[in-house]
CSV table of C-alpha atoms and ligand atoms in Angstrom, one decimal:
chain,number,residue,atom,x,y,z
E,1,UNK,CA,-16.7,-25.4,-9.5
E,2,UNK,CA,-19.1,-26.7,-12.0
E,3,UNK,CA,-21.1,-28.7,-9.6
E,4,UNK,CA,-20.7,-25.2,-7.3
E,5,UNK,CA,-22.6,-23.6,-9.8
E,6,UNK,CA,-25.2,-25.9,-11.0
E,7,UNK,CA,-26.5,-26.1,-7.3
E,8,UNK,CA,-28.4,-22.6,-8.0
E,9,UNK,CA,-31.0,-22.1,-10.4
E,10,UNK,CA,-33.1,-23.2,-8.1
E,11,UNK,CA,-33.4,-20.6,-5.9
E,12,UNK,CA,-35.2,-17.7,-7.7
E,13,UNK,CA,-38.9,-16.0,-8.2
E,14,UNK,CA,-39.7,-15.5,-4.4
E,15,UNK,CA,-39.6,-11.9,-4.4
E,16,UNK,CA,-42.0,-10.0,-5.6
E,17,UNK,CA,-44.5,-12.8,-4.3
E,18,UNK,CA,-43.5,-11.7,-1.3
E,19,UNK,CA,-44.5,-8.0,-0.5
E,20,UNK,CA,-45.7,-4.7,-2.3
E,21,UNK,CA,-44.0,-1.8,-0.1
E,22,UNK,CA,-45.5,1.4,-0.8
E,23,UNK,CA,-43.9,4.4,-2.2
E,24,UNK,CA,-43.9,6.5,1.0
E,25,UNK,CA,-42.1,3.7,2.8
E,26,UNK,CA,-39.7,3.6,0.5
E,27,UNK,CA,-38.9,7.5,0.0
E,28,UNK,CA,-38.4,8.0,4.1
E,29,UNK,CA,-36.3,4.8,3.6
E,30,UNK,CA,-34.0,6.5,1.7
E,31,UNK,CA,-34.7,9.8,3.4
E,32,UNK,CA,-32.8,8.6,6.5
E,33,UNK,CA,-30.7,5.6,5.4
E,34,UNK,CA,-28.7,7.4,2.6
E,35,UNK,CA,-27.0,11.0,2.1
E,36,UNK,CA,-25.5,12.6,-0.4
E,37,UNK,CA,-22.8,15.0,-0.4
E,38,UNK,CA,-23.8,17.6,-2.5
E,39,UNK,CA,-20.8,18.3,-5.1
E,40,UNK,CA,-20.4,14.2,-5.9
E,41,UNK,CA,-23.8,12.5,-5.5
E,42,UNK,CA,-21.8,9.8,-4.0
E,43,UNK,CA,-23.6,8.2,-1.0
E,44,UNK,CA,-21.9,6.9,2.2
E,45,UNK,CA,-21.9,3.0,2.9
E,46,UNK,CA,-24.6,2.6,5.6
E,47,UNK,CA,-26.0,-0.5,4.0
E,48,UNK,CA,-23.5,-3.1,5.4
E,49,UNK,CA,-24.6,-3.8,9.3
E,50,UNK,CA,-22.4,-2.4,12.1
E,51,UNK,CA,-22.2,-5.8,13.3
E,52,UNK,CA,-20.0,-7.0,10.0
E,53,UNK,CA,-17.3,-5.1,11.1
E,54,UNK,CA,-17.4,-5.3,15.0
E,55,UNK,CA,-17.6,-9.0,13.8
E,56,UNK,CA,-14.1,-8.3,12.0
E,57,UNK,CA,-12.8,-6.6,15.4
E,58,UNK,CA,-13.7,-9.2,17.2
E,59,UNK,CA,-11.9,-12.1,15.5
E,60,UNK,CA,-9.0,-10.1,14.3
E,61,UNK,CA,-8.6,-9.1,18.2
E,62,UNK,CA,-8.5,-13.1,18.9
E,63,UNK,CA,-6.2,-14.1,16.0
E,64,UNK,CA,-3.7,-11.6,17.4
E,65,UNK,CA,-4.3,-12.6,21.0
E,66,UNK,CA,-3.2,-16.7,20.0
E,67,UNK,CA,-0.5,-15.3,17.8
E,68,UNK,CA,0.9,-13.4,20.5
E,69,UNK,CA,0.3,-16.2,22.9
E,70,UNK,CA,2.8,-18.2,20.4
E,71,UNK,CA,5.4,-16.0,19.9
E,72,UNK,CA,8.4,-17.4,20.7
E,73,UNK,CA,7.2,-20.4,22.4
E,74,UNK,CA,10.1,-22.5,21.3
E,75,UNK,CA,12.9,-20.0,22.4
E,76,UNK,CA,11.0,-19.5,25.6
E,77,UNK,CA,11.1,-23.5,26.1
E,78,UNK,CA,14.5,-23.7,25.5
E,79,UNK,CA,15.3,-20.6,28.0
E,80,UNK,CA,12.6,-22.0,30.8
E,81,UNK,CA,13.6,-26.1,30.7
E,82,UNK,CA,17.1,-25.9,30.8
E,83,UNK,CA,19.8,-27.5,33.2
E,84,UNK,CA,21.0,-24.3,34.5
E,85,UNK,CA,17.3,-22.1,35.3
E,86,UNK,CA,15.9,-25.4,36.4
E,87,UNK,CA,18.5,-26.7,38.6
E,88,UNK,CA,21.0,-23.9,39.9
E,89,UNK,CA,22.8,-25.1,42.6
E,90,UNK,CA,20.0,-27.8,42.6
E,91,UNK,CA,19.8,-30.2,45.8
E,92,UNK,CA,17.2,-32.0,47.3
E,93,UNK,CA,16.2,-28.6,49.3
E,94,UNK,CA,12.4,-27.7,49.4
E,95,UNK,CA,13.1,-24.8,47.5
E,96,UNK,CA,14.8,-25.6,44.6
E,97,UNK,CA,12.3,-28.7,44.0
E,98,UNK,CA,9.9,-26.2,44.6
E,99,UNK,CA,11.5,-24.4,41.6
E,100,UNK,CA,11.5,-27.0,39.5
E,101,UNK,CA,7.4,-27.6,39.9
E,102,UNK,CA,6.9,-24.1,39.2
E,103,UNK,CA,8.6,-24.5,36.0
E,104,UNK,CA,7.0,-27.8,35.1
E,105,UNK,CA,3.5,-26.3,36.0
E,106,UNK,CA,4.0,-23.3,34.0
E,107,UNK,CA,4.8,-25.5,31.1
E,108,UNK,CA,1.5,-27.5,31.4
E,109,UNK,CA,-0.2,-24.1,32.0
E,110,UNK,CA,1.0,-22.4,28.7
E,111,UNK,CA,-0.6,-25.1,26.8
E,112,UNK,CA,-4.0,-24.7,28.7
E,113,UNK,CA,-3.9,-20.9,28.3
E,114,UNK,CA,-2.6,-21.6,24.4
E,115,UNK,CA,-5.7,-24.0,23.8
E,116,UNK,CA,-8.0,-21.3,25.6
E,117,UNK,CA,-6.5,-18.8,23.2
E,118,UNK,CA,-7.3,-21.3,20.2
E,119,UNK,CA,-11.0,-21.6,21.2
E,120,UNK,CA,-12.2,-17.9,21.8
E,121,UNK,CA,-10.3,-17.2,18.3
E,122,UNK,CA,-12.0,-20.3,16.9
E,123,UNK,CA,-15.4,-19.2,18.4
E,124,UNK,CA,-14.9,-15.7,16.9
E,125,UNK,CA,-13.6,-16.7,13.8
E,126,UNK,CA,-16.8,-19.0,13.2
E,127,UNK,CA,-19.4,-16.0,14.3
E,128,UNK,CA,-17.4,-13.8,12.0
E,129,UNK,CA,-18.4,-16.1,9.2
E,130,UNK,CA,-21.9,-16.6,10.0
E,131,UNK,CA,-22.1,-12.3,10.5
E,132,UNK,CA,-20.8,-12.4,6.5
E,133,UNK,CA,-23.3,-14.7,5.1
E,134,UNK,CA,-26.1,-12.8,7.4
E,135,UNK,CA,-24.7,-9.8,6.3
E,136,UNK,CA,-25.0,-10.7,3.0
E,137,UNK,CA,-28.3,-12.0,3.0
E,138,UNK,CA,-29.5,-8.6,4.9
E,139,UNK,CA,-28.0,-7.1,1.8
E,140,UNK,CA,-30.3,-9.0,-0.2
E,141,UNK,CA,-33.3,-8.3,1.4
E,142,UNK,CA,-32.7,-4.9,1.1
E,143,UNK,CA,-33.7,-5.2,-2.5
E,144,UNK,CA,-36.9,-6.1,-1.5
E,145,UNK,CA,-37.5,-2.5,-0.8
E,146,UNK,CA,-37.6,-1.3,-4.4
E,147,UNK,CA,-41.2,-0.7,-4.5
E,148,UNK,CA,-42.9,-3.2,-6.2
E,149,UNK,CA,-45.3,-1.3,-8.6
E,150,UNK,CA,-43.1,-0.8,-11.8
E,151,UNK,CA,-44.0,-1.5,-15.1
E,152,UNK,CA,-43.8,-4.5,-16.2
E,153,UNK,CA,-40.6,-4.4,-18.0
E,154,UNK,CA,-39.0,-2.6,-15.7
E,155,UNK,CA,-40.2,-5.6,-13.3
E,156,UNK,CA,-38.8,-8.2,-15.4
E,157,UNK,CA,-35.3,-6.7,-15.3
E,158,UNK,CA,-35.6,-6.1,-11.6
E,159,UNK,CA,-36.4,-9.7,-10.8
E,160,UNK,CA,-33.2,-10.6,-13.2
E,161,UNK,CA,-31.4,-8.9,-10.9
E,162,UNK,CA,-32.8,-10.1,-7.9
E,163,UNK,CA,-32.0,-13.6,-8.8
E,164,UNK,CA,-29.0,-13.0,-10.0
E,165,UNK,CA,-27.6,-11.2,-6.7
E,166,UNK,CA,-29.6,-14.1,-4.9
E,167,UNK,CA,-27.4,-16.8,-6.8
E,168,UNK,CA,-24.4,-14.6,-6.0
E,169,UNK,CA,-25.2,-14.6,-2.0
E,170,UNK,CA,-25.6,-18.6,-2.3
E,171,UNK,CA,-22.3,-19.3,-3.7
E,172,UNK,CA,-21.1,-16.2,-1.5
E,173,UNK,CA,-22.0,-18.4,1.4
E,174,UNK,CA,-20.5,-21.8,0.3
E,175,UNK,CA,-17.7,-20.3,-0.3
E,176,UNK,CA,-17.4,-18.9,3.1
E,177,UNK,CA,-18.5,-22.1,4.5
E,178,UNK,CA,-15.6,-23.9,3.0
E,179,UNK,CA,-13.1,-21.5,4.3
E,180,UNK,CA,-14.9,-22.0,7.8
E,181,UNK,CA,-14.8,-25.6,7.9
E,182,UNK,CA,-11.3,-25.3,7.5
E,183,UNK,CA,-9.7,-22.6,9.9
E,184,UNK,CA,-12.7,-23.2,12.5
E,185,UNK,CA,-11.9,-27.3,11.7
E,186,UNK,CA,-8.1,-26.2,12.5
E,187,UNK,CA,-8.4,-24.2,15.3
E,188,UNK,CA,-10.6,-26.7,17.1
E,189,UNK,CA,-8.2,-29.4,16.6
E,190,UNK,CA,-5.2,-26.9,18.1
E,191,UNK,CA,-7.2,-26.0,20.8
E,192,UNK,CA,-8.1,-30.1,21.5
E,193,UNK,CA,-4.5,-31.2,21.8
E,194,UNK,CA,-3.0,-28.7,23.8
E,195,UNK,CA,-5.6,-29.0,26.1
E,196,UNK,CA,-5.0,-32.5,26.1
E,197,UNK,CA,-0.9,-32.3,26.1
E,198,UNK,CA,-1.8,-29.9,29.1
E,199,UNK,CA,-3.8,-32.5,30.9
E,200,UNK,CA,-1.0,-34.8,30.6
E,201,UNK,CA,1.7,-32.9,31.6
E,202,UNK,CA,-0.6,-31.8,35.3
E,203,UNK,CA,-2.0,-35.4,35.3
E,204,UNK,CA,2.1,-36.4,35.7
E,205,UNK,CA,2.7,-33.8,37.8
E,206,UNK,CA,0.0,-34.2,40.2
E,207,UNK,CA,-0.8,-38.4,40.3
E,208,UNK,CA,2.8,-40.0,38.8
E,209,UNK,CA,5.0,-38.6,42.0
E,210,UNK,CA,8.4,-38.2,40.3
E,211,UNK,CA,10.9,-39.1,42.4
E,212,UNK,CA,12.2,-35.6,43.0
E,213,UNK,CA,16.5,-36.6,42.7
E,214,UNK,CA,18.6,-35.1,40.0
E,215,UNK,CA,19.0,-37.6,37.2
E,216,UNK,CA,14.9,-38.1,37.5
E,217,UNK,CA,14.3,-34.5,37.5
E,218,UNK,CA,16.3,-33.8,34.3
E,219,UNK,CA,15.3,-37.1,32.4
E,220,UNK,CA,11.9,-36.1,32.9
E,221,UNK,CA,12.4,-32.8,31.9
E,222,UNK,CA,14.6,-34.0,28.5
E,223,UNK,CA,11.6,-35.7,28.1
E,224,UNK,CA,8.7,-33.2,28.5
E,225,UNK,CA,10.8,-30.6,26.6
E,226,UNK,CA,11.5,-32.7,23.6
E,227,UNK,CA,7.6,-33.7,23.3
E,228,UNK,CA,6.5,-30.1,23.7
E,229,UNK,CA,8.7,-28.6,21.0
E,230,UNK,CA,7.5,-31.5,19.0
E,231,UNK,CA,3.8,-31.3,19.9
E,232,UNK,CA,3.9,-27.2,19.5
E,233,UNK,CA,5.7,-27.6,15.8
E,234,UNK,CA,3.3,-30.3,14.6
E,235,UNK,CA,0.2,-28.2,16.0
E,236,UNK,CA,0.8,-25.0,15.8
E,237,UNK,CA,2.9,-25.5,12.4
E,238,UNK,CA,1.7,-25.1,8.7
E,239,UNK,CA,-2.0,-25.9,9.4
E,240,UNK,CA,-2.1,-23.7,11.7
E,241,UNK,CA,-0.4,-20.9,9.6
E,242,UNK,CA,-2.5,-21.8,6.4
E,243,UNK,CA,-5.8,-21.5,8.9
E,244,UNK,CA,-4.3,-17.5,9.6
E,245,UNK,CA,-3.9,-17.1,5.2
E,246,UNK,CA,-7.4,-18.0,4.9
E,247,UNK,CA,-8.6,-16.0,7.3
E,248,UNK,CA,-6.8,-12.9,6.4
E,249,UNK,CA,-8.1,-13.8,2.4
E,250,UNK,CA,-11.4,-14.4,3.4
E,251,UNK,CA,-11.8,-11.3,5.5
E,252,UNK,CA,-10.1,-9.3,2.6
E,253,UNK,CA,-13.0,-10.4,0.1
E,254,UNK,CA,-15.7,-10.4,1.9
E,255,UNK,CA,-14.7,-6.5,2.7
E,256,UNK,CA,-14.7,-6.0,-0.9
E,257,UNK,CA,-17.9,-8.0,-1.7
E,258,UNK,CA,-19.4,-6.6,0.8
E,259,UNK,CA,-18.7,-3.4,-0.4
E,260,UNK,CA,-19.7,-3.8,-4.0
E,261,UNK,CA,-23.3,-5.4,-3.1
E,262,UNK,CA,-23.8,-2.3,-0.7
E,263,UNK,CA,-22.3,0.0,-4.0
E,264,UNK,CA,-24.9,-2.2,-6.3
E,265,UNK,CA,-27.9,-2.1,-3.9
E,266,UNK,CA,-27.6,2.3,-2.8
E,267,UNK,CA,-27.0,2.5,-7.2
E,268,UNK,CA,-30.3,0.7,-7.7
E,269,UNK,CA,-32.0,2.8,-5.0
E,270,UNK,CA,-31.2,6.0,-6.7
E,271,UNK,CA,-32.2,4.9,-9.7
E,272,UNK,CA,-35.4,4.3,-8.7
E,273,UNK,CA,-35.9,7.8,-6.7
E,274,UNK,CA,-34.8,9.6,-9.8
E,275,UNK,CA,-37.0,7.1,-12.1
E,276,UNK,CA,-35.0,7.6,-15.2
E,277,UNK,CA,-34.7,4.1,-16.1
E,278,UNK,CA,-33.1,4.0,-19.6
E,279,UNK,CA,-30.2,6.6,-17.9
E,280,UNK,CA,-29.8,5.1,-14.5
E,281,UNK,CA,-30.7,2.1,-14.8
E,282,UNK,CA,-28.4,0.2,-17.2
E,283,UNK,CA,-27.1,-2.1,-14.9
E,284,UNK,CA,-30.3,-3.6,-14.5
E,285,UNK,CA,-30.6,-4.4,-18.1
E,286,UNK,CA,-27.6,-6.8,-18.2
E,287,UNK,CA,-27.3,-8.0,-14.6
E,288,UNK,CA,-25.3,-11.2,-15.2
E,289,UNK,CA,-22.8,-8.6,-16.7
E,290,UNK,CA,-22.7,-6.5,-13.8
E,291,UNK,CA,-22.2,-9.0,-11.3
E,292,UNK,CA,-19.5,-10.7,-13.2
E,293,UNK,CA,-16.5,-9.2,-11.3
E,294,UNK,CA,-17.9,-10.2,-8.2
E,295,UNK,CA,-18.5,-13.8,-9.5
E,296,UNK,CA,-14.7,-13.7,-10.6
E,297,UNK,CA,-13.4,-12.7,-7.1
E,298,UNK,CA,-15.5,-15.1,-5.6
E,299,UNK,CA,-14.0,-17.7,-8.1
E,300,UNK,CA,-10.3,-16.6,-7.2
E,301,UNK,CA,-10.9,-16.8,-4.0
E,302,UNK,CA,-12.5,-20.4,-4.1
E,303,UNK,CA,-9.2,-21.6,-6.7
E,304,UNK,CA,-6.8,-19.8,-3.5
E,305,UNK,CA,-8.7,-22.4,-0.7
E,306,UNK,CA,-8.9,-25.3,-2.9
E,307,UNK,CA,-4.5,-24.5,-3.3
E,308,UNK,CA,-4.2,-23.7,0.0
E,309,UNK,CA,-6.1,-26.3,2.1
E,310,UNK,CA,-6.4,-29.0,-0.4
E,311,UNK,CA,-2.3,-29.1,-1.3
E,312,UNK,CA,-3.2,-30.2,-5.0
E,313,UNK,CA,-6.0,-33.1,-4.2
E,314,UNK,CA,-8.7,-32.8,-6.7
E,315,UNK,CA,-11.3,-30.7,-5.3
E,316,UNK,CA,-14.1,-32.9,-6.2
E,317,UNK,CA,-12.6,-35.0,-3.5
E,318,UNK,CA,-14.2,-32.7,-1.3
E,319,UNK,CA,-18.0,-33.5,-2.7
E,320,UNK,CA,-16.7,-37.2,-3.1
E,321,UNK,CA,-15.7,-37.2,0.1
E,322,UNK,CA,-18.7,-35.8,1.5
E,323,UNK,CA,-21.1,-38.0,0.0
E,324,UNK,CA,-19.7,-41.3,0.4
E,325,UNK,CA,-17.0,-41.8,2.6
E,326,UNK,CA,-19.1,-40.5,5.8
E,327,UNK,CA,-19.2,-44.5,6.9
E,328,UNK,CA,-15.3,-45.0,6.3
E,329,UNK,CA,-13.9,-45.1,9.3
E,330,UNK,CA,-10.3,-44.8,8.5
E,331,UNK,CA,-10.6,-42.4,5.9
E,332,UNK,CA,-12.7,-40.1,8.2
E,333,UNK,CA,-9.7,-40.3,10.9
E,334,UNK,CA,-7.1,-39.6,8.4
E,335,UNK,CA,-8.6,-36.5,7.3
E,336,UNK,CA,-9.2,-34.7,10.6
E,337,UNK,CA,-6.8,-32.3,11.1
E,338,UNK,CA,-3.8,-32.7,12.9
E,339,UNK,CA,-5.4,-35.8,14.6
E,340,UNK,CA,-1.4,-36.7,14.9
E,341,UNK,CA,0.2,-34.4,16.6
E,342,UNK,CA,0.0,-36.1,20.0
E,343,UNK,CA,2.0,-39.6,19.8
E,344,UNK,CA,-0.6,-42.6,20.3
E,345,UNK,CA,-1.0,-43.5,23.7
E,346,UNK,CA,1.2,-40.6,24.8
E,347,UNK,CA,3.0,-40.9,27.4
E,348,UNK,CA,2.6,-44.3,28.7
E,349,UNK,CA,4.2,-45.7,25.1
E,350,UNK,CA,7.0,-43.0,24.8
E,351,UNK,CA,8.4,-43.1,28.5
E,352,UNK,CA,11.1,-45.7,28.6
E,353,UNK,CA,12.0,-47.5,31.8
E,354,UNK,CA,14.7,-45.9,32.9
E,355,UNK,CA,12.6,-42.6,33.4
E,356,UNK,CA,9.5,-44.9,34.4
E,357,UNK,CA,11.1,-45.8,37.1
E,358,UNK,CA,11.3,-42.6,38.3
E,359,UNK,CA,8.0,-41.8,39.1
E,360,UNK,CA,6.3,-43.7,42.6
E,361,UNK,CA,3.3,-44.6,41.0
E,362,UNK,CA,5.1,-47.4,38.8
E,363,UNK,CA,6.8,-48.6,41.8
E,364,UNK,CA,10.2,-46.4,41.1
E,365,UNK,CA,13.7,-47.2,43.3
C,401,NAG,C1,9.0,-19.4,30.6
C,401,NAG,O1,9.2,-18.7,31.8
C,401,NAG,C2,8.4,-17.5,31.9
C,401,NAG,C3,8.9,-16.8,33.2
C,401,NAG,O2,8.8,-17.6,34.3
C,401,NAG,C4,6.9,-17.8,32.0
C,401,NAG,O3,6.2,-16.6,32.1
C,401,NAG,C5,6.6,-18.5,30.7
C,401,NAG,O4,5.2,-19.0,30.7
C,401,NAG,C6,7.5,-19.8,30.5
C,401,NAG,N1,7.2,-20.3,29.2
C,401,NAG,C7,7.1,-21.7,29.1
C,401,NAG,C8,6.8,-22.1,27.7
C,401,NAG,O5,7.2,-22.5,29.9
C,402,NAG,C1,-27.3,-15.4,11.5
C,402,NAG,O1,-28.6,-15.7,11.2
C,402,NAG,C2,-29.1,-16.9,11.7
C,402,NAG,C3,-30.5,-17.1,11.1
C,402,NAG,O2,-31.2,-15.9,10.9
C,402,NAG,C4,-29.2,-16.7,13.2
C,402,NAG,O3,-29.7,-17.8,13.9
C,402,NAG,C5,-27.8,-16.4,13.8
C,402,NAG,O4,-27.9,-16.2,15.2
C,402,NAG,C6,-27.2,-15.2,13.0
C,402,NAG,N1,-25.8,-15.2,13.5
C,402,NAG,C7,-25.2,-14.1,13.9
C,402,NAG,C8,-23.8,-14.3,14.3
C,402,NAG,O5,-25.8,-13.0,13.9
């Protein structure tokens, strides 16, 4: 947190170098951007951009689609792959080893339609973060539309606040970063290995020419099932669960922040169309107070990723990590996510001979 923080003074000063808007601009800005209703002066939230919520559509209509796609996969693989659907009145007919492909193939296809689902949600998931930190920056530069030609002590408290809403959007947006690194970093990884278990499984099906007798078509399918259920808990388990939390949390807060920065910017527009400073204007005089609930939230929700992603590891091992341990081979490996899910060298180290020798292609009875 501390080094979080000390990462931002830097940034200030560049606005009012930037441009003087004049006063007519800014009245038919307001003219048609904000409205009032007439008994409460309050003033509908038009600032945020359309696209931060279709963004939020979007991704919450992808998370929904993978979770779906999930549901009940490990019921479903114990209904689909057992003796009795597979191999009813099973004999070496056309038809019933035609059954049996059909259920070995939609196998292998659930996990490629399950990895699909995994990338569209990861793709949508990372947009959806980049539309909050544009978002928020468009928020920003929305101040730059107070008109510039104040006097000067009004200026001074403006540009306070400017920085200090500038500060807020930069640890806004490596806040939002670190919970995209990690769902997006998850998802990725869920989306690699079933793809990969799903190339496996066709790869078998299509090269390995199982010998297409009882005993071979149930060891094989012992086989297949066990590794699935295994391969589905491991990737689709708590990481993957941890990657939905995060996401839910970080949609949550950045619809509050959001909210609160379009709140702070319309409060700061009246107060300049109604140009009573020492009434309106308070805020402005102690901006580092009035952005101090937003720096909280952000600060909660920074402590909830660090719990949740980092399982009690220091979080300076993130920045340590980072900085020095690019070049470590081993330590990189260990710490991509769920790069253990799929057994090393699967299958060739996992299938023993007895169900080797079922298949043509190693020479089988
Ligand atoms: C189980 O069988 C149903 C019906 O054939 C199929 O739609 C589904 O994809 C199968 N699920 C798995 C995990 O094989
Ligand atoms: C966010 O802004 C950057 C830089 O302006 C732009 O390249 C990117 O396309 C924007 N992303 C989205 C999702 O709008």
């Amino acid at each position: 947190m501390t080094l979080f923080f000390s990462k931002a003074i830097v940034y200030s000063w560049f606005l009012w170098f930037v441009q003087c808007q004049n006063v007519n601009g800014i009245r038919q800005y307001h003219l048609s951007e904000i409205s009032y209703t007439p008994q409460s002066r309050t003033i509908r939230g038009e600032q945020v951009p359309l696209e931060f919520y279709e963004a939020i559509e979007r991704s919450d209509k992808k998370k929904n689609e993978l979770q779906h796609r999930l549901h009940h996969f490990l019921e479903n693989l114990q209904k689909n792959l057992t003796t009795s659907t597979v191999f009813r009145d099973f004999k070496p007919t056309a038809s019933s080893s035609e059954n049996y492909a059909t259920k070995m193939s939609e196998l292998s296809t659930f996990f490629h339609d399950a990895s699909f689902a995994a990338g569209l949600f990861a793709h949508e998931n990372e947009r959806f973060y980049d539309v909050i930190k544009n978002s928020s920056y468009a928020l920003l530069l929305k101040l730059r539309q107070v008109p510039a030609a104040q006097p000067t002590q009004v200026k001074t408290v403006l540009t306070n606040y400017f920085s200090e809403m500038e500060f807020f959007h930069i640890m806004f947006s490596e806040i939002v970063d670190e919970a995209l690194e990690y769902t997006v970093g998850t998802l990725r990884a869920v989306q690699r290995i079933f793809l990969q278990f799903a190339d496996v499984q066709s790869g078998i099906l299509q090269d390995w020419k199982l010998k297409l007798d009882f005993e071979c078509c149930k060891m094989y399918m012992d086989f297949l099932q066990y590794h699935s259920a295994q391969v589905f808990k491991c990737a689709a388990g708590r990481e993957l669960n941890v990657a939905y939390d995060v996401y839910a949390m970080t949609k949550i807060n950045a619809k509050y922040i959001m909210r609160q920065l379009e709140f702070r910017i319309q409060r700061l527009f009246n107060c300049f169309i109604f140009k009573k400073y020492e009434i309106r204007c308070q805020f402005l005089q102690n901006a580092e107070r009035d952005f101090e609930s937003l720096f909280n939230k952000l600060e909660e929700l920074e402590m909830y990723l660090d719990i949740k992603t980092k399982q009690g590891r220091a979080s300076d091992l993130r920045f340590h990590r980072q900085s020095y341990i690019q070049h470590d081979d081993v330590t990189t490996k260990s710490t991509e996510p769920l790069s253990d899910c799929l057994p090393p060298n699967f299958p060739f180290s996992q299938i023993k001979s007895e169900l080797r020798s079922c298949f043509y292609l190693f020479g089988g009875k």
